[in-house]
Amino acid sequence: MNALLIYPKFPDTYWSFKHALSFLGKRAAQPPLGLMTIAALLPDSWDKRLIDENVERLRDRDLAWADVALISAMHIQKDALFEILARCRTMGLRTVVGGPIASSLPIAEINADHVVIGEAESLIPTLAIDLERGATSVVYQAVERPAMETSPLPDLSLIKMQRYSTMPVQYSRGCPFNCEFCDIIEIYGRRPRTKPVRQVLAELDQLRAAGWREGVFIVDDNFIGNKARAKELCAALAEWRTRYKTSFGFITEASLNLADDRELMQLMKDAGFVSVFLGIETPDASGLIAANKLQNTRRSMLDSVAIIQSYGMQVMGGFILGFDTDREDIFDRMTEFIQKSGIPVAMVGLLQAMPGTQLFRRLWREGRILHTDAGNNTGISLNFLPRMDATRLVEGYRSVLKQIYSSEAYYRRVKLYLSRVQAAPRGKDFKQRWFTVANMRALMTSIVRQGVFGHQRWSYWKFFAAASTRYRHSFGTAMTLVVMGHHFQVMTRKLSKFKLPSFTLPANEDMPAETGKQI
């Protein structure tokens, strides 16, 4: 069979990094690891193509070539997914939809020929046989969560590697915590499952053999969900990096309790971790308690961030506005916390009630769900009625972004972070290659766009002088953050121009059915 694997286009959001990636000559942050893994699970006898709409167009001749289209998507890709499905129906092409969106939206709403619910390792062989025979089911649902060692090496041959800024590797699935708003624990469970260390190293060997020498994103939703296993992997990564004298730098996601374990932070530093995303959510303790984010209440969050930064890792932070406990002072408190934290990349979003989550089910029972559309938490839409006046919430949200991404405020955070990370020099075995062709292109583009034609030229050159002198040992990191700041400033200006949507409940007959599939 001819299998066409399709990844729908993401909208332009704070998370897309679109306006920063253009400096590097890149089109997307990373390729679709899920589809690359699915491709490896399909029969070797099949011909396969992968079209990532974030880096190339999906052409009619691609659809005409295919016997089946396998599409994976997240909620934020919903509109693009539905456009692809409509094109496939017009051409009479059989469709299979999987990914996170298939585990929460009603099957009828997806409107595909076949829907794969849950993790695919145990499902794809049966689906492939059924597709060949023409005797297929509408729904393929996993009865249990698979062991991670059953996941094959992703098929790198299907992607245009040079169009991405990082390569993804998955080590674990699941998270031990129980945050009310999180859909990860609903899809992947609360018992972290990990790949054997040798399997992760094999994936890195494959990337290295393919010529990749830039960043690697370990895409786990909580890399330290199982700390003992994480330590084992970090020790092996440090040895692997030393053996190959590689410049790979690792990025990942973790929980704030990382700051409690100095041994783990040292191991991550030695392994080459340069950045970690943390879900901080809110400086308001009552909001953390209400959302069941209790792990963030057991320690000083500001101190924890500073400790992690002292181990040479940039902290990227996730923040949420719109909790039921938020009061009028939350916007000032959020801004103050972010500035004091020294977190340059502060992803502030409006709370979204993702279908299938505890939050969605609670708000549904309370009659506060507006619609099931969710996923873009950095826009100005809400899919539920908040306790705070919705218009006030959105305007306060925009005011926070405007403040934290003003040039002066952003550069102050970058300098605070650099002052902390420079106090934690890398070990002798660490080698980070910043002066690459792509980075030199980004630097020259930055000087022209931001330093010559930018709206904040004075702030830019003032920071450039500091980066070249006081922070010269971290110059590469500093200029990378300058370029990222350009993206956030562009998005903030766009967001300020969006018109507010209506925040009213639909008529009863139009209310969405409660969604959320459990496996």
PDB file of N, CA, C and O in Angstrom, residues 240-294:
ATOM      1  N   TRP A 240      28.086   8.914  26.852  1.00  0.00           N
ATOM      2  CA  TRP A 240      27.898   8.898  25.398  1.00  0.00           C
ATOM      3  C   TRP A 240      28.466  10.170  24.774  1.00  0.00           C
ATOM      4  O   TRP A 240      29.160  10.127  23.755  1.00  0.00           O
ATOM      5  N   ARG A 241      28.183  11.310  25.388  1.00  0.00           N
ATOM      6  CA  ARG A 241      28.683  12.588  24.871  1.00  0.00           C
ATOM      7  C   ARG A 241      30.214  12.642  24.907  1.00  0.00           C
ATOM      8  O   ARG A 241      30.855  13.142  23.982  1.00  0.00           O
ATOM      9  N   THR A 242      30.788  12.119  25.977  1.00  0.00           N
ATOM     10  CA  THR A 242      32.247  12.113  26.095  1.00  0.00           C
ATOM     11  C   THR A 242      32.872  11.202  25.040  1.00  0.00           C
ATOM     12  O   THR A 242      33.877  11.549  24.405  1.00  0.00           O
ATOM     13  N   ARG A 243      32.251  10.046  24.848  1.00  0.00           N
ATOM     14  CA  ARG A 243      32.790   9.069  23.897  1.00  0.00           C
ATOM     15  C   ARG A 243      32.838   9.649  22.479  1.00  0.00           C
ATOM     16  O   ARG A 243      33.805   9.474  21.741  1.00  0.00           O
ATOM     17  N   TYR A 244      31.760  10.357  22.087  1.00  0.00           N
ATOM     18  CA  TYR A 244      31.694  10.870  20.713  1.00  0.00           C
ATOM     19  C   TYR A 244      32.103  12.329  20.601  1.00  0.00           C
ATOM     20  O   TYR A 244      32.058  12.901  19.512  1.00  0.00           O
ATOM     21  N   LYS A 245      32.464  12.942  21.751  1.00  0.00           N
ATOM     22  CA  LYS A 245      32.844  14.361  21.756  1.00  0.00           C
ATOM     23  C   LYS A 245      31.821  15.191  20.983  1.00  0.00           C
ATOM     24  O   LYS A 245      32.156  16.035  20.144  1.00  0.00           O
ATOM     25  N   THR A 246      30.568  14.940  21.278  1.00  0.00           N
ATOM     26  CA  THR A 246      29.471  15.549  20.530  1.00  0.00           C
ATOM     27  C   THR A 246      29.085  16.899  21.114  1.00  0.00           C
ATOM     28  O   THR A 246      29.326  17.184  22.289  1.00  0.00           O
ATOM     29  N   SER A 247      28.475  17.723  20.289  1.00  0.00           N
ATOM     30  CA  SER A 247      28.006  19.036  20.726  1.00  0.00           C
ATOM     31  C   SER A 247      26.507  19.022  21.036  1.00  0.00           C
ATOM     32  O   SER A 247      25.917  20.073  21.244  1.00  0.00           O
ATOM     33  N   PHE A 248      25.893  17.851  21.030  1.00  0.00           N
ATOM     34  CA  PHE A 248      24.461  17.779  21.341  1.00  0.00           C
ATOM     35  C   PHE A 248      24.170  18.487  22.671  1.00  0.00           C
ATOM     36  O   PHE A 248      24.827  18.242  23.681  1.00  0.00           O
ATOM     37  N   GLY A 249      23.169  19.349  22.667  1.00  0.00           N
ATOM     38  CA  GLY A 249      22.638  19.905  23.902  1.00  0.00           C
ATOM     39  C   GLY A 249      21.202  19.450  24.044  1.00  0.00           C
ATOM     40  O   GLY A 249      20.461  19.389  23.056  1.00  0.00           O
ATOM     41  N   PHE A 250      20.799  19.097  25.250  1.00  0.00           N
ATOM     42  CA  PHE A 250      19.464  18.530  25.459  1.00  0.00           C
ATOM     43  C   PHE A 250      18.513  19.530  26.106  1.00  0.00           C
ATOM     44  O   PHE A 250      18.904  20.330  26.968  1.00  0.00           O
ATOM     45  N   ILE A 251      17.267  19.466  25.678  1.00  0.00           N
ATOM     46  CA  ILE A 251      16.166  20.255  26.230  1.00  0.00           C
ATOM     47  C   ILE A 251      15.109  19.266  26.689  1.00  0.00           C
ATOM     48  O   ILE A 251      14.910  18.218  26.063  1.00  0.00           O
ATOM     49  N   THR A 252      14.399  19.573  27.780  1.00  0.00           N
ATOM     50  CA  THR A 252      13.331  18.678  28.208  1.00  0.00           C
ATOM     51  C   THR A 252      12.312  19.426  29.058  1.00  0.00           C
ATOM     52  O   THR A 252      12.408  20.642  29.234  1.00  0.00           O
ATOM     53  N   GLU A 253      11.327  18.698  29.557  1.00  0.00           N
ATOM     54  CA  GLU A 253      10.307  19.227  30.458  1.00  0.00           C
ATOM     55  C   GLU A 253      10.373  18.449  31.769  1.00  0.00           C
ATOM     56  O   GLU A 253      10.650  17.252  31.774  1.00  0.00           O
ATOM     57  N   ALA A 254      10.098  19.123  32.868  1.00  0.00           N
ATOM     58  CA  ALA A 254      10.161  18.468  34.175  1.00  0.00           C
ATOM     59  C   ALA A 254       9.218  19.174  35.138  1.00  0.00           C
ATOM     60  O   ALA A 254       8.541  20.148  34.779  1.00  0.00           O
ATOM     61  N   SER A 255       9.172  18.693  36.352  1.00  0.00           N
ATOM     62  CA  SER A 255       8.386  19.320  37.408  1.00  0.00           C
ATOM     63  C   SER A 255       9.324  20.063  38.351  1.00  0.00           C
ATOM     64  O   SER A 255      10.530  19.796  38.410  1.00  0.00           O
ATOM     65  N   LEU A 256       8.744  20.992  39.119  1.00  0.00           N
ATOM     66  CA  LEU A 256       9.542  21.904  39.941  1.00  0.00           C
ATOM     67  C   LEU A 256      10.335  21.190  41.026  1.00  0.00           C
ATOM     68  O   LEU A 256      11.354  21.701  41.504  1.00  0.00           O
ATOM     69  N   ASN A 257       9.905  19.978  41.409  1.00  0.00           N
ATOM     70  CA  ASN A 257      10.637  19.248  42.440  1.00  0.00           C
ATOM     71  C   ASN A 257      12.018  18.797  41.971  1.00  0.00           C
ATOM     72  O   ASN A 257      12.787  18.225  42.746  1.00  0.00           O
ATOM     73  N   LEU A 258      12.365  19.077  40.724  1.00  0.00           N
ATOM     74  CA  LEU A 258      13.739  18.869  40.262  1.00  0.00           C
ATOM     75  C   LEU A 258      14.721  19.609  41.169  1.00  0.00           C
ATOM     76  O   LEU A 258      15.813  19.116  41.450  1.00  0.00           O
ATOM     77  N   ALA A 259      14.313  20.783  41.660  1.00  0.00           N
ATOM     78  CA  ALA A 259      15.203  21.604  42.495  1.00  0.00           C
ATOM     79  C   ALA A 259      15.543  20.947  43.823  1.00  0.00           C
ATOM     80  O   ALA A 259      16.506  21.362  44.487  1.00  0.00           O
ATOM     81  N   ASP A 260      14.789  19.924  44.230  1.00  0.00           N
ATOM     82  CA  ASP A 260      15.056  19.244  45.495  1.00  0.00           C
ATOM     83  C   ASP A 260      16.201  18.247  45.408  1.00  0.00           C
ATOM     84  O   ASP A 260      16.714  17.792  46.427  1.00  0.00           O
ATOM     85  N   ASP A 261      16.585  17.878  44.191  1.00  0.00           N
ATOM     86  CA  ASP A 261      17.528  16.778  44.002  1.00  0.00           C
ATOM     87  C   ASP A 261      18.806  17.287  43.331  1.00  0.00           C
ATOM     88  O   ASP A 261      18.906  17.343  42.096  1.00  0.00           O
ATOM     89  N   ARG A 262      19.783  17.660  44.130  1.00  0.00           N
ATOM     90  CA  ARG A 262      21.022  18.218  43.588  1.00  0.00           C
ATOM     91  C   ARG A 262      21.831  17.179  42.810  1.00  0.00           C
ATOM     92  O   ARG A 262      22.533  17.515  41.852  1.00  0.00           O
ATOM     93  N   GLU A 263      21.741  15.930  43.232  1.00  0.00           N
ATOM     94  CA  GLU A 263      22.439  14.878  42.475  1.00  0.00           C
ATOM     95  C   GLU A 263      21.891  14.797  41.059  1.00  0.00           C
ATOM     96  O   GLU A 263      22.651  14.710  40.083  1.00  0.00           O
ATOM     97  N   LEU A 264      20.563  14.839  40.911  1.00  0.00           N
ATOM     98  CA  LEU A 264      19.943  14.752  39.594  1.00  0.00           C
ATOM     99  C   LEU A 264      20.294  15.972  38.750  1.00  0.00           C
ATOM    100  O   LEU A 264      20.607  15.840  37.555  1.00  0.00           O
ATOM    101  N   MET A 265      20.270  17.157  39.350  1.00  0.00           N
ATOM    102  CA  MET A 265      20.622  18.356  38.585  1.00  0.00           C
ATOM    103  C   MET A 265      22.067  18.301  38.106  1.00  0.00           C
ATOM    104  O   MET A 265      22.371  18.702  36.974  1.00  0.00           O
ATOM    105  N   GLN A 266      22.972  17.810  38.944  1.00  0.00           N
ATOM    106  CA  GLN A 266      24.369  17.685  38.530  1.00  0.00           C
ATOM    107  C   GLN A 266      24.508  16.685  37.392  1.00  0.00           C
ATOM    108  O   GLN A 266      25.256  16.909  36.431  1.00  0.00           O
ATOM    109  N   LEU A 267      23.790  15.578  37.486  1.00  0.00           N
ATOM    110  CA  LEU A 267      23.826  14.581  36.419  1.00  0.00           C
ATOM    111  C   LEU A 267      23.274  15.153  35.114  1.00  0.00           C
ATOM    112  O   LEU A 267      23.809  14.883  34.028  1.00  0.00           O
ATOM    113  N   MET A 268      22.200  15.941  35.203  1.00  0.00           N
ATOM    114  CA  MET A 268      21.640  16.561  34.002  1.00  0.00           C
ATOM    115  C   MET A 268      22.623  17.560  33.404  1.00  0.00           C
ATOM    116  O   MET A 268      22.792  17.625  32.177  1.00  0.00           O
ATOM    117  N   LYS A 269      23.281  18.308  34.259  1.00  0.00           N
ATOM    118  CA  LYS A 269      24.294  19.255  33.789  1.00  0.00           C
ATOM    119  C   LYS A 269      25.421  18.513  33.073  1.00  0.00           C
ATOM    120  O   LYS A 269      25.838  18.898  31.966  1.00  0.00           O
ATOM    121  N   ASP A 270      25.918  17.439  33.687  1.00  0.00           N
ATOM    122  CA  ASP A 270      26.997  16.657  33.090  1.00  0.00           C
ATOM    123  C   ASP A 270      26.562  15.996  31.779  1.00  0.00           C
ATOM    124  O   ASP A 270      27.385  15.782  30.878  1.00  0.00           O
ATOM    125  N   ALA A 271      25.272  15.677  31.678  1.00  0.00           N
ATOM    126  CA  ALA A 271      24.755  15.022  30.480  1.00  0.00           C
ATOM    127  C   ALA A 271      24.547  15.992  29.330  1.00  0.00           C
ATOM    128  O   ALA A 271      24.314  15.567  28.187  1.00  0.00           O
ATOM    129  N   GLY A 272      24.596  17.303  29.610  1.00  0.00           N
ATOM    130  CA  GLY A 272      24.447  18.283  28.543  1.00  0.00           C
ATOM    131  C   GLY A 272      23.080  18.910  28.435  1.00  0.00           C
ATOM    132  O   GLY A 272      22.732  19.466  27.384  1.00  0.00           O
ATOM    133  N   PHE A 273      22.298  18.849  29.508  1.00  0.00           N
ATOM    134  CA  PHE A 273      20.997  19.524  29.479  1.00  0.00           C
ATOM    135  C   PHE A 273      21.219  21.026  29.621  1.00  0.00           C
ATOM    136  O   PHE A 273      21.847  21.489  30.582  1.00  0.00           O
ATOM    137  N   VAL A 274      20.690  21.778  28.666  1.00  0.00           N
ATOM    138  CA  VAL A 274      20.891  23.224  28.647  1.00  0.00           C
ATOM    139  C   VAL A 274      19.604  23.986  28.952  1.00  0.00           C
ATOM    140  O   VAL A 274      19.641  25.193  29.213  1.00  0.00           O
ATOM    141  N   SER A 275      18.466  23.301  28.914  1.00  0.00           N
ATOM    142  CA  SER A 275      17.200  24.000  29.135  1.00  0.00           C
ATOM    143  C   SER A 275      16.149  23.010  29.624  1.00  0.00           C
ATOM    144  O   SER A 275      16.124  21.849  29.203  1.00  0.00           O
ATOM    145  N   VAL A 276      15.263  23.501  30.514  1.00  0.00           N
ATOM    146  CA  VAL A 276      14.185  22.663  31.028  1.00  0.00           C
ATOM    147  C   VAL A 276      12.930  23.520  31.169  1.00  0.00           C
ATOM    148  O   VAL A 276      12.983  24.647  31.666  1.00  0.00           O
ATOM    149  N   PHE A 277      11.825  22.980  30.688  1.00  0.00           N
ATOM    150  CA  PHE A 277      10.530  23.667  30.811  1.00  0.00           C
ATOM    151  C   PHE A 277       9.839  23.184  32.080  1.00  0.00           C
ATOM    152  O   PHE A 277       9.716  21.975  32.305  1.00  0.00           O
ATOM    153  N   LEU A 278       9.373  24.134  32.901  1.00  0.00           N
ATOM    154  CA  LEU A 278       8.693  23.819  34.157  1.00  0.00           C
ATOM    155  C   LEU A 278       7.279  24.395  34.151  1.00  0.00           C
ATOM    156  O   LEU A 278       7.084  25.545  33.740  1.00  0.00           O
ATOM    157  N   GLY A 279       6.325  23.640  34.623  1.00  0.00           N
ATOM    158  CA  GLY A 279       4.971  24.149  34.805  1.00  0.00           C
ATOM    159  C   GLY A 279       4.865  24.841  36.152  1.00  0.00           C
ATOM    160  O   GLY A 279       4.674  24.186  37.178  1.00  0.00           O
ATOM    161  N   ILE A 280       5.014  26.153  36.169  1.00  0.00           N
ATOM    162  CA  ILE A 280       4.935  26.917  37.414  1.00  0.00           C
ATOM    163  C   ILE A 280       3.496  27.334  37.687  1.00  0.00           C
ATOM    164  O   ILE A 280       3.023  27.325  38.810  1.00  0.00           O
ATOM    165  N   GLU A 281       2.794  27.723  36.651  1.00  0.00           N
ATOM    166  CA  GLU A 281       1.354  28.013  36.615  1.00  0.00           C
ATOM    167  C   GLU A 281       0.982  29.347  37.241  1.00  0.00           C
ATOM    168  O   GLU A 281       0.493  30.224  36.552  1.00  0.00           O
ATOM    169  N   THR A 282       1.144  29.513  38.545  1.00  0.00           N
ATOM    170  CA  THR A 282       0.672  30.742  39.182  1.00  0.00           C
ATOM    171  C   THR A 282       1.439  31.003  40.478  1.00  0.00           C
ATOM    172  O   THR A 282       1.817  30.053  41.173  1.00  0.00           O
ATOM    173  N   PRO A 283       1.669  32.273  40.815  1.00  0.00           N
ATOM    174  CA  PRO A 283       2.290  32.586  42.105  1.00  0.00           C
ATOM    175  C   PRO A 283       1.308  32.519  43.266  1.00  0.00           C
ATOM    176  O   PRO A 283       1.705  32.665  44.423  1.00  0.00           O
ATOM    177  N   ASP A 284       0.033  32.286  42.968  1.00  0.00           N
ATOM    178  CA  ASP A 284      -1.015  32.258  43.991  1.00  0.00           C
ATOM    179  C   ASP A 284      -1.162  30.847  44.544  1.00  0.00           C
ATOM    180  O   ASP A 284      -1.570  29.930  43.822  1.00  0.00           O
ATOM    181  N   ALA A 285      -0.855  30.661  45.813  1.00  0.00           N
ATOM    182  CA  ALA A 285      -0.903  29.325  46.424  1.00  0.00           C
ATOM    183  C   ALA A 285      -2.303  28.729  46.378  1.00  0.00           C
ATOM    184  O   ALA A 285      -2.462  27.518  46.183  1.00  0.00           O
ATOM    185  N   SER A 286      -3.337  29.555  46.561  1.00  0.00           N
ATOM    186  CA  SER A 286      -4.701  29.027  46.534  1.00  0.00           C
ATOM    187  C   SER A 286      -5.052  28.483  45.158  1.00  0.00           C
ATOM    188  O   SER A 286      -5.793  27.503  45.029  1.00  0.00           O
ATOM    189  N   GLY A 287      -4.501  29.095  44.107  1.00  0.00           N
ATOM    190  CA  GLY A 287      -4.725  28.585  42.756  1.00  0.00           C
ATOM    191  C   GLY A 287      -4.043  27.256  42.532  1.00  0.00           C
ATOM    192  O   GLY A 287      -4.600  26.350  41.907  1.00  0.00           O
ATOM    193  N   LEU A 288      -2.838  27.108  43.057  1.00  0.00           N
ATOM    194  CA  LEU A 288      -2.121  25.836  42.941  1.00  0.00           C
ATOM    195  C   LEU A 288      -2.863  24.727  43.671  1.00  0.00           C
ATOM    196  O   LEU A 288      -2.970  23.600  43.166  1.00  0.00           O
ATOM    197  N   ILE A 289      -3.371  25.040  44.840  1.00  0.00           N
ATOM    198  CA  ILE A 289      -4.110  24.034  45.622  1.00  0.00           C
ATOM    199  C   ILE A 289      -5.400  23.642  44.908  1.00  0.00           C
ATOM    200  O   ILE A 289      -5.733  22.457  44.782  1.00  0.00           O
ATOM    201  N   ALA A 290      -6.128  24.641  44.409  1.00  0.00           N
ATOM    202  CA  ALA A 290      -7.391  24.355  43.725  1.00  0.00           C
ATOM    203  C   ALA A 290      -7.171  23.513  42.477  1.00  0.00           C
ATOM    204  O   ALA A 290      -8.006  22.668  42.127  1.00  0.00           O
ATOM    205  N   ALA A 291      -6.047  23.728  41.788  1.00  0.00           N
ATOM    206  CA  ALA A 291      -5.743  22.961  40.576  1.00  0.00           C
ATOM    207  C   ALA A 291      -5.044  21.647  40.883  1.00  0.00           C
ATOM    208  O   ALA A 291      -4.677  20.907  39.972  1.00  0.00           O
ATOM    209  N   ASN A 292      -4.851  21.352  42.161  1.00  0.00           N
ATOM    210  CA  ASN A 292      -4.169  20.134  42.610  1.00  0.00           C
ATOM    211  C   ASN A 292      -2.716  20.086  42.142  1.00  0.00           C
ATOM    212  O   ASN A 292      -2.155  19.014  41.935  1.00  0.00           O
ATOM    213  N   LYS A 293      -2.110  21.262  42.005  1.00  0.00           N
ATOM    214  CA  LYS A 293      -0.689  21.350  41.661  1.00  0.00           C
ATOM    215  C   LYS A 293       0.093  21.469  42.973  1.00  0.00           C
ATOM    216  O   LYS A 293       0.850  22.416  43.219  1.00  0.00           O
ATOM    217  N   LEU A 294      -0.086  20.479  43.825  1.00  0.00           N
ATOM    218  CA  LEU A 294       0.426  20.561  45.190  1.00  0.00           C
ATOM    219  C   LEU A 294       1.948  20.528  45.250  1.00  0.00           C
ATOM    220  O   LEU A 294       2.543  21.059  46.195  1.00  0.00           O
TER     221      LEU A 294
END
